[in-house]
mmCIF file of C-alpha atoms in Angstrom:
data_model
loop_
_atom_site.group_PDB
_atom_site.id
_atom_site.type_symbol
_atom_site.label_atom_id
_atom_site.label_comp_id
_atom_site.label_asym_id
_atom_site.label_seq_id
_atom_site.Cartn_x
_atom_site.Cartn_y
_atom_site.Cartn_z
ATOM 1 C CA UNK A 1 54.659 148.619 118.341
ATOM 2 C CA UNK A 2 53.170 147.852 114.629
ATOM 3 C CA UNK A 3 56.627 148.919 112.861
ATOM 4 C CA UNK A 4 58.688 146.788 115.284
ATOM 5 C CA UNK A 5 60.278 144.646 112.601
ATOM 6 C CA UNK A 6 61.472 147.573 110.555
ATOM 7 C CA UNK A 7 64.333 148.574 112.607
ATOM 8 C CA UNK A 8 66.248 145.097 111.897
ATOM 9 C CA UNK A 9 64.372 144.056 108.683
ATOM 10 C CA UNK A 10 63.475 145.601 105.536
ATOM 11 C CA UNK A 11 61.498 145.094 102.822
ATOM 12 C CA UNK A 12 61.398 145.204 98.972
ATOM 13 C CA UNK A 13 58.933 148.302 99.391
ATOM 14 C CA UNK A 14 58.203 150.235 102.670
ATOM 15 C CA UNK A 15 55.494 152.690 104.077
ATOM 16 C CA UNK A 16 56.757 156.227 103.934
ATOM 17 C CA UNK A 17 56.507 157.073 107.768
ATOM 18 C CA UNK A 18 57.767 160.566 107.465
ATOM 19 C CA UNK A 19 54.269 162.050 107.814
ATOM 20 C CA UNK A 20 51.938 161.726 110.703
ATOM 21 C CA UNK A 21 49.137 163.496 109.305
ATOM 22 C CA UNK A 22 48.270 161.610 106.159
ATOM 23 C CA UNK A 23 47.771 157.906 105.368
ATOM 24 C CA UNK A 24 51.381 156.398 104.474
ATOM 25 C CA UNK A 25 52.463 155.959 100.817
ATOM 26 C CA UNK A 26 54.687 153.265 99.690
ATOM 27 C CA UNK A 27 58.279 154.165 99.279
ATOM 28 C CA UNK A 28 61.270 152.270 97.632
ATOM 29 C CA UNK A 29 63.000 149.916 100.044
ATOM 30 C CA UNK A 30 65.577 147.119 98.940
ATOM 31 C CA UNK A 31 63.942 147.715 95.783
ATOM 32 C CA UNK A 32 64.722 150.810 94.047
ATOM 33 C CA UNK A 33 61.785 150.922 91.632
ATOM 34 C CA UNK A 34 59.042 148.019 90.234
ATOM 35 C CA UNK A 35 56.456 148.105 87.705
ATOM 36 C CA UNK A 36 53.884 145.372 86.304
ATOM 37 C CA UNK A 37 55.005 142.925 83.497
ATOM 38 C CA UNK A 38 53.401 144.544 80.220
ATOM 39 C CA UNK A 39 53.052 140.652 79.272
ATOM 40 C CA UNK A 40 51.708 139.505 82.510
ATOM 41 C CA UNK A 41 49.142 141.360 84.689
ATOM 42 C CA UNK A 42 49.836 138.950 87.402
ATOM 43 C CA UNK A 43 53.541 139.755 87.527
ATOM 44 C CA UNK A 44 55.445 142.465 89.210
ATOM 45 C CA UNK A 45 59.275 143.022 88.410
ATOM 46 C CA UNK A 46 61.141 144.442 91.232
ATOM 47 C CA UNK A 47 64.465 145.978 90.575
ATOM 48 C CA UNK A 48 67.044 145.927 93.328
ATOM 49 C CA UNK A 49 68.672 148.651 95.169
ATOM 50 C CA UNK A 50 72.993 148.462 94.139
ATOM 51 C CA UNK A 51 75.234 148.562 96.647
ATOM 52 C CA UNK A 52 73.321 147.313 99.643
ATOM 53 C CA UNK A 53 74.845 145.079 101.918
ATOM 54 C CA UNK A 54 74.252 143.029 105.031
ATOM 55 C CA UNK A 55 75.677 143.806 108.394
ATOM 56 C CA UNK A 56 78.699 141.407 107.544
ATOM 57 C CA UNK A 57 79.368 142.917 104.435
ATOM 58 C CA UNK A 58 77.255 140.040 102.311
ATOM 59 C CA UNK A 59 75.734 141.814 99.273
ATOM 60 C CA UNK A 60 71.948 141.770 99.004
ATOM 61 C CA UNK A 61 70.846 140.455 95.465
ATOM 62 C CA UNK A 62 68.289 138.435 93.863
ATOM 63 C CA UNK A 63 69.624 135.222 95.485
ATOM 64 C CA UNK A 64 68.926 136.465 98.971
ATOM 65 C CA UNK A 65 65.558 137.307 98.239
ATOM 66 C CA UNK A 66 64.861 134.009 96.510
ATOM 67 C CA UNK A 67 66.419 132.399 99.944
ATOM 68 C CA UNK A 68 64.196 134.606 101.923
ATOM 69 C CA UNK A 69 60.862 133.953 99.915
ATOM 70 C CA UNK A 70 61.533 130.308 100.118
ATOM 71 C CA UNK A 71 62.074 130.647 103.711
ATOM 72 C CA UNK A 72 58.372 132.051 104.083
ATOM 73 C CA UNK A 73 56.448 130.277 100.964
ATOM 74 C CA UNK A 74 58.477 126.682 100.387
ATOM 75 C CA UNK A 75 57.762 124.407 102.916
ATOM 76 C CA UNK A 76 60.256 121.733 101.379
ATOM 77 C CA UNK A 77 63.381 124.465 101.544
ATOM 78 C CA UNK A 78 66.058 123.739 104.212
ATOM 79 C CA UNK A 79 65.649 127.322 105.587
ATOM 80 C CA UNK A 80 61.673 127.004 105.839
ATOM 81 C CA UNK A 81 60.460 128.748 108.912
ATOM 82 C CA UNK A 82 56.924 127.703 110.092
ATOM 83 C CA UNK A 83 56.419 130.593 112.583
ATOM 84 C CA UNK A 84 57.609 133.318 109.601
ATOM 85 C CA UNK A 85 55.641 131.643 107.112
ATOM 86 C CA UNK A 86 52.405 131.555 109.079
ATOM 87 C CA UNK A 87 52.630 135.381 109.456
ATOM 88 C CA UNK A 88 53.634 136.029 105.756
ATOM 89 C CA UNK A 89 51.057 133.647 104.447
ATOM 90 C CA UNK A 90 48.317 135.518 106.268
ATOM 91 C CA UNK A 91 49.785 139.108 104.976
ATOM 92 C CA UNK A 92 50.111 137.652 101.356
ATOM 93 C CA UNK A 93 47.480 135.024 101.115
ATOM 94 C CA UNK A 94 47.770 135.319 97.064
ATOM 95 C CA UNK A 95 51.811 134.566 96.608
ATOM 96 C CA UNK A 96 51.935 132.586 93.157
ATOM 97 C CA UNK A 97 55.433 132.647 92.196
ATOM 98 C CA UNK A 98 58.729 134.176 92.509
ATOM 99 C CA UNK A 99 61.982 133.795 90.419
ATOM 100 C CA UNK A 100 65.233 135.623 89.871
ATOM 101 C CA UNK A 101 65.392 137.264 86.228
ATOM 102 C CA UNK A 102 69.116 138.425 87.375
ATOM 103 C CA UNK A 103 71.673 139.469 90.139
ATOM 104 C CA UNK A 104 69.230 142.860 90.505
ATOM 105 C CA UNK A 105 65.888 141.778 89.585
ATOM 106 C CA UNK A 106 63.537 139.576 90.699
ATOM 107 C CA UNK A 107 59.466 138.824 89.665
ATOM 108 C CA UNK A 108 57.079 138.043 91.705
ATOM 109 C CA UNK A 109 53.628 136.452 90.718
ATOM 110 C CA UNK A 110 50.420 136.379 92.270
ATOM 111 C CA UNK A 111 47.973 133.692 91.455
ATOM 112 C CA UNK A 112 45.181 136.591 90.670
ATOM 113 C CA UNK A 113 44.925 139.395 88.418
ATOM 114 C CA UNK A 114 44.482 142.672 89.646
ATOM 115 C CA UNK A 115 46.297 142.365 92.872
ATOM 116 C CA UNK A 116 48.970 145.105 93.674
ATOM 117 C CA UNK A 117 52.188 143.424 94.643
ATOM 118 C CA UNK A 118 53.964 146.265 95.839
ATOM 119 C CA UNK A 119 51.126 146.745 98.586
ATOM 120 C CA UNK A 120 51.800 143.578 100.235
ATOM 121 C CA UNK A 121 55.607 143.164 99.685
ATOM 122 C CA UNK A 122 55.893 145.610 102.665
ATOM 123 C CA UNK A 123 55.065 142.735 104.707
ATOM 124 C CA UNK A 124 57.828 140.375 103.202
ATOM 125 C CA UNK A 125 61.194 141.421 105.273
ATOM 126 C CA UNK A 126 64.452 140.011 104.304
ATOM 127 C CA UNK A 127 67.325 138.857 106.779
ATOM 128 C CA UNK A 128 70.851 137.320 105.673
ATOM 129 C CA UNK A 129 70.598 133.584 105.267
ATOM 130 C CA UNK A 130 73.969 133.224 107.129
ATOM 131 C CA UNK A 131 72.316 134.884 110.411
ATOM 132 C CA UNK A 132 69.230 132.223 109.894
ATOM 133 C CA UNK A 133 72.216 129.486 109.395
ATOM 134 C CA UNK A 134 74.169 130.292 112.477
ATOM 135 C CA UNK A 135 71.804 131.225 114.749
ATOM 136 C CA UNK A 136 68.847 129.422 113.323
ATOM 137 C CA UNK A 137 69.884 125.766 113.017
ATOM 138 C CA UNK A 138 66.973 123.315 112.812
ATOM 139 C CA UNK A 139 64.553 126.215 111.409
ATOM 140 C CA UNK A 140 61.829 123.963 110.019
ATOM 141 C CA UNK A 141 61.976 121.360 112.462
ATOM 142 C CA UNK A 142 60.715 122.791 115.533
ATOM 143 C CA UNK A 143 63.462 124.946 116.115
ATOM 144 C CA UNK A 144 63.383 128.657 116.585
ATOM 145 C CA UNK A 145 66.316 131.436 115.618
ATOM 146 C CA UNK A 146 68.360 130.626 118.587
ATOM 147 C CA UNK A 147 68.041 126.916 118.256
ATOM 148 C CA UNK A 148 65.424 126.319 120.818
ATOM 149 C CA UNK A 149 62.601 123.841 120.344
ATOM 150 C CA UNK A 150 59.139 125.252 120.119
ATOM 151 C CA UNK A 151 55.886 123.450 119.695
ATOM 152 C CA UNK A 152 52.785 124.329 118.155
ATOM 153 C CA UNK A 153 50.176 125.230 120.782
ATOM 154 C CA UNK A 154 46.368 123.951 120.351
ATOM 155 C CA UNK A 155 43.358 124.803 122.112
ATOM 156 C CA UNK A 156 41.973 121.790 124.199
#
């Protein structure tokens, strides 16, 4: 159950789950490699895997990464999704900023030095923007992926 999202979503970095007799290490996912920016120890550069496509044939690129990060971290973006944002922000509380460098490269900056961004990148899972647009009309306006209304649950 702890890795339930991985069959349908993937991250820039993944846990290596090939062994059960040792702790999982990191392995490349949608990013084929990453490194800390030599000019800024708060920033990590992710080089995206070439030739990756979503199920409908759409290319996975830096625009898709930024679109998904906006879905989690930018409450003014049209695709902002409060339930997923809450989960992502809980697992990645030090997210500072992110930007596209080119079609195959993104930079993610945390708000504190010394944080290993790849360790929390495993919790940021990516989906096709068109999937959200088709199936998730109203996300960020009180609707889930299927377009059903949801409401916050409060303790009384």
